[in-house]
Amino acid sequence: MFIDTHCHLEKEFYDDIDEVVSNNKKVGMSKMIVSGCTKDEINEVIEYSQKYEEVFLTIGFHPEVANNVTDLDLKWLENLIITNKKIVGIGEIGLDYHYDGYDKNIQIKVFEEQLKIAERLKLPVVIHSRDATMDTINTLKKYSVKGDIHCFSGSLETAKIYINMGFYLGIGGVVTFKNSKLGDVVSKIPLSSILLETDSPYLTPTPFRGELNSSKYIPLIAEKIAMNLNVSINTVYEQTTKNALELFNIK
Ligand code: NI
């Protein structure tokens, strides 16, 4: 049994949500932690968390929508989190300097406001960081929060910084990509700092690249991590499940 600690579940990607959840369960998925990153997404995924026992949520405004986030939106977010027990964390939140046209200051402000909510509510954060490693680390250091560096694909040096700050690293399909150096990094970090994730529908593992991703492909990721760390796949499942339950405080 395994937990997919970061994925997306929306009608925009999947015709039949029932089928996705049931196919995931067939290969051993016990829980999926679905991320809602915009107001519309959040409203949609809350429905699924009520419908499916296995679906838990993290919600938060993604850096790509930071420009449109108002104080009222942040208040709305905080109230939702307080009143919904299946929301187990805040995210994905963070910084993304990949595409032209972003506003660094606005992104940092929206990120920090959500880190403050996490501090107040003592909830873990799920971090999205793209081309923004140093700003992400420096911003996180200002707050007393723990969490998951989702879709980690950085260097060993960066991995060690996050681990020393008490963060887990979310490892997904990238570890299976032929030219990725992530496997080397994974082989040098403790399993006690690793979470399994797909970031589905994106980042489908090899050999299914090009197809729509879902939690049913976690075994391909776990297998690669097991190889990198020279342990059994069951050891990977057991330890990463324990890590996820602890971080997201799921009983
Ligand atoms: Ni994501």
Tab-separated table of C-alpha atoms in Angstrom, residues 16-173:
chain	number	residue	atom	x	y	z
A	16	ASP	CA	-14.214	9.659	-15.300
A	17	ILE	CA	-12.985	10.515	-11.795
A	18	ASP	CA	-14.621	7.368	-10.311
A	19	GLU	CA	-12.576	5.239	-12.660
A	20	VAL	CA	-9.304	7.036	-11.868
A	21	VAL	CA	-9.766	6.542	-8.131
A	22	SER	CA	-10.765	2.895	-8.493
A	23	ASN	CA	-7.854	2.091	-10.863
A	24	ASN	CA	-5.445	3.706	-8.411
A	25	LYS	CA	-6.809	1.564	-5.570
A	26	LYS	CA	-6.394	-1.602	-7.622
A	27	VAL	CA	-2.601	-1.208	-7.632
A	28	GLY	CA	-2.303	-0.445	-3.912
A	29	MET	CA	-2.994	3.247	-3.492
A	30	SER	CA	-4.389	3.726	0.020
A	31	LYS	CA	-4.618	7.524	-0.046
A	32	MET	CA	-4.104	10.297	-2.546
A	33	ILE	CA	-3.356	13.826	-1.410
A	34	VAL	CA	-4.895	16.016	-4.062
A	35	SER	CA	-3.776	19.574	-4.544
A	36	GLY	CA	-6.128	22.466	-5.318
A	37	CYS	CA	-4.261	25.567	-6.499
A	38	THR	CA	-6.902	28.038	-7.716
A	39	LYS	CA	-10.371	28.933	-6.393
A	40	ASP	CA	-12.108	26.827	-9.050
A	41	GLU	CA	-9.830	23.855	-8.489
A	42	ILE	CA	-10.282	24.087	-4.743
A	43	ASN	CA	-14.069	24.068	-5.060
A	44	GLU	CA	-13.890	21.041	-7.344
A	45	VAL	CA	-11.491	18.947	-5.268
A	46	ILE	CA	-13.435	19.585	-2.051
A	47	GLU	CA	-16.288	17.661	-3.680
A	48	TYR	CA	-14.006	14.694	-4.304
A	49	SER	CA	-12.677	14.734	-0.761
A	50	GLN	CA	-16.276	14.388	0.425
A	51	LYS	CA	-17.084	11.664	-2.069
A	52	TYR	CA	-13.986	9.459	-1.744
A	53	GLU	CA	-12.614	8.236	1.560
A	54	GLU	CA	-9.119	7.935	0.013
A	55	VAL	CA	-8.921	11.556	-1.134
A	56	PHE	CA	-7.264	14.083	1.165
A	57	LEU	CA	-6.408	17.640	0.157
A	58	THR	CA	-3.852	20.365	0.354
A	59	ILE	CA	-5.068	23.723	-0.838
A	60	GLY	CA	-3.224	26.959	-1.548
A	61	PHE	CA	-2.660	29.531	-4.247
A	62	HIS	CA	-0.033	28.513	-6.810
A	63	PRO	CA	2.641	31.130	-7.648
A	64	GLU	CA	1.339	31.262	-11.219
A	65	VAL	CA	-1.937	32.802	-9.996
A	66	ALA	CA	-0.309	35.046	-7.363
A	67	ASN	CA	-1.127	38.206	-9.354
A	68	ASN	CA	-4.855	37.707	-8.801
A	69	VAL	CA	-4.879	36.705	-5.132
A	70	THR	CA	-6.624	39.213	-2.835
A	71	ASP	CA	-6.714	39.513	0.953
A	72	LEU	CA	-10.284	38.224	0.826
A	73	ASP	CA	-9.122	35.134	-1.076
A	74	LEU	CA	-6.560	34.425	1.624
A	75	LYS	CA	-9.222	34.772	4.309
A	76	TRP	CA	-11.497	32.426	2.319
A	77	LEU	CA	-8.648	29.898	2.093
A	78	GLU	CA	-7.940	30.007	5.813
A	79	ASN	CA	-11.614	29.581	6.710
A	80	LEU	CA	-11.953	26.572	4.412
A	81	ILE	CA	-8.944	24.924	5.992
A	82	ILE	CA	-10.253	25.466	9.508
A	83	THR	CA	-13.652	23.959	8.713
A	84	ASN	CA	-12.619	20.927	6.623
A	85	LYS	CA	-10.851	18.011	8.306
A	86	LYS	CA	-9.760	16.438	5.017
A	87	ILE	CA	-7.558	19.418	4.232
A	88	VAL	CA	-4.236	18.257	5.653
A	89	GLY	CA	-1.857	20.930	4.397
A	90	ILE	CA	-1.357	24.155	2.473
A	91	GLY	CA	-0.159	23.978	-1.099
A	92	GLU	CA	1.053	23.927	-3.595
A	93	ILE	CA	2.496	27.313	-2.737
A	94	GLY	CA	5.885	28.796	-3.551
A	95	LEU	CA	7.814	30.574	-6.267
A	96	ASP	CA	8.035	30.033	-10.013
A	97	TYR	CA	10.385	32.182	-12.077
A	98	HIS	CA	10.301	29.928	-15.123
A	99	TYR	CA	8.102	31.885	-17.493
A	100	ASP	CA	8.516	35.539	-18.444
A	101	GLY	CA	6.084	38.015	-16.996
A	102	TYR	CA	6.102	36.890	-13.372
A	103	ASP	CA	6.245	39.445	-10.573
A	104	LYS	CA	8.779	38.309	-8.006
A	105	ASN	CA	7.548	40.640	-5.270
A	106	ILE	CA	3.911	39.629	-5.619
A	107	GLN	CA	4.844	35.940	-5.652
A	108	ILE	CA	6.909	36.299	-2.493
A	109	LYS	CA	4.139	38.261	-0.762
A	110	VAL	CA	1.425	35.668	-1.565
A	111	PHE	CA	3.825	32.863	-0.591
A	112	GLU	CA	4.588	34.525	2.760
A	113	GLU	CA	0.914	35.199	3.541
A	114	GLN	CA	0.224	31.484	3.091
A	115	LEU	CA	3.244	30.498	5.170
A	116	LYS	CA	1.772	32.656	7.940
A	117	ILE	CA	-1.521	30.724	7.675
A	118	ALA	CA	0.455	27.462	7.930
A	119	GLU	CA	2.230	28.759	11.026
A	120	ARG	CA	-1.024	29.871	12.636
A	121	LEU	CA	-2.828	26.598	11.919
A	122	LYS	CA	0.277	24.419	12.495
A	123	LEU	CA	-0.160	22.709	9.150
A	124	PRO	CA	2.485	21.379	6.748
A	125	VAL	CA	3.155	23.142	3.451
A	126	VAL	CA	3.617	21.669	-0.017
A	127	ILE	CA	6.186	23.735	-1.858
A	128	HIS	CA	6.375	24.444	-5.576
A	129	SER	CA	9.760	25.910	-6.485
A	130	ARG	CA	10.910	26.369	-10.063
A	131	ASP	CA	14.042	28.299	-11.019
A	132	ALA	CA	13.776	29.961	-7.595
A	133	THR	CA	15.750	27.754	-5.188
A	134	MET	CA	17.572	30.442	-3.187
A	135	ASP	CA	14.512	32.685	-2.771
A	136	THR	CA	12.435	29.657	-1.738
A	137	ILE	CA	14.973	28.589	0.892
A	138	ASN	CA	15.389	32.127	2.241
A	139	THR	CA	11.635	32.702	2.427
A	140	LEU	CA	10.978	29.367	4.144
A	141	LYS	CA	13.688	30.109	6.719
A	142	LYS	CA	11.680	33.085	7.987
A	143	TYR	CA	8.826	30.863	9.163
A	144	SER	CA	8.447	27.963	11.506
A	145	VAL	CA	6.944	25.471	9.082
A	146	LYS	CA	7.516	21.901	7.938
A	147	GLY	CA	6.515	20.328	4.708
A	148	ASP	CA	7.176	18.706	1.392
A	149	ILE	CA	9.370	20.063	-1.397
A	150	HIS	CA	7.089	18.787	-4.094
A	151	CYS	CA	8.595	17.379	-7.304
A	152	PHE	CA	12.125	17.796	-6.026
A	153	SER	CA	14.675	17.560	-8.819
A	154	GLY	CA	17.586	19.647	-7.524
A	155	SER	CA	21.169	18.892	-6.570
A	156	LEU	CA	22.381	16.851	-3.613
A	157	GLU	CA	23.509	20.083	-1.968
A	158	THR	CA	20.010	21.580	-2.220
A	159	ALA	CA	18.474	18.293	-1.023
A	160	LYS	CA	20.658	18.424	2.092
A	161	ILE	CA	19.675	22.017	2.844
A	162	TYR	CA	15.967	21.146	2.736
A	163	ILE	CA	16.439	17.972	4.774
A	164	ASN	CA	18.360	19.919	7.428
A	165	MET	CA	15.459	22.380	7.553
A	166	GLY	CA	13.162	19.428	8.372
A	167	PHE	CA	11.543	19.151	4.959
A	168	TYR	CA	10.692	16.000	3.054
A	169	LEU	CA	11.477	15.681	-0.637
A	170	GLY	CA	8.630	14.634	-2.943
A	171	ILE	CA	10.076	12.284	-5.560
A	172	GLY	CA	8.056	11.642	-8.702
A	173	GLY	CA	8.281	10.450	-12.283
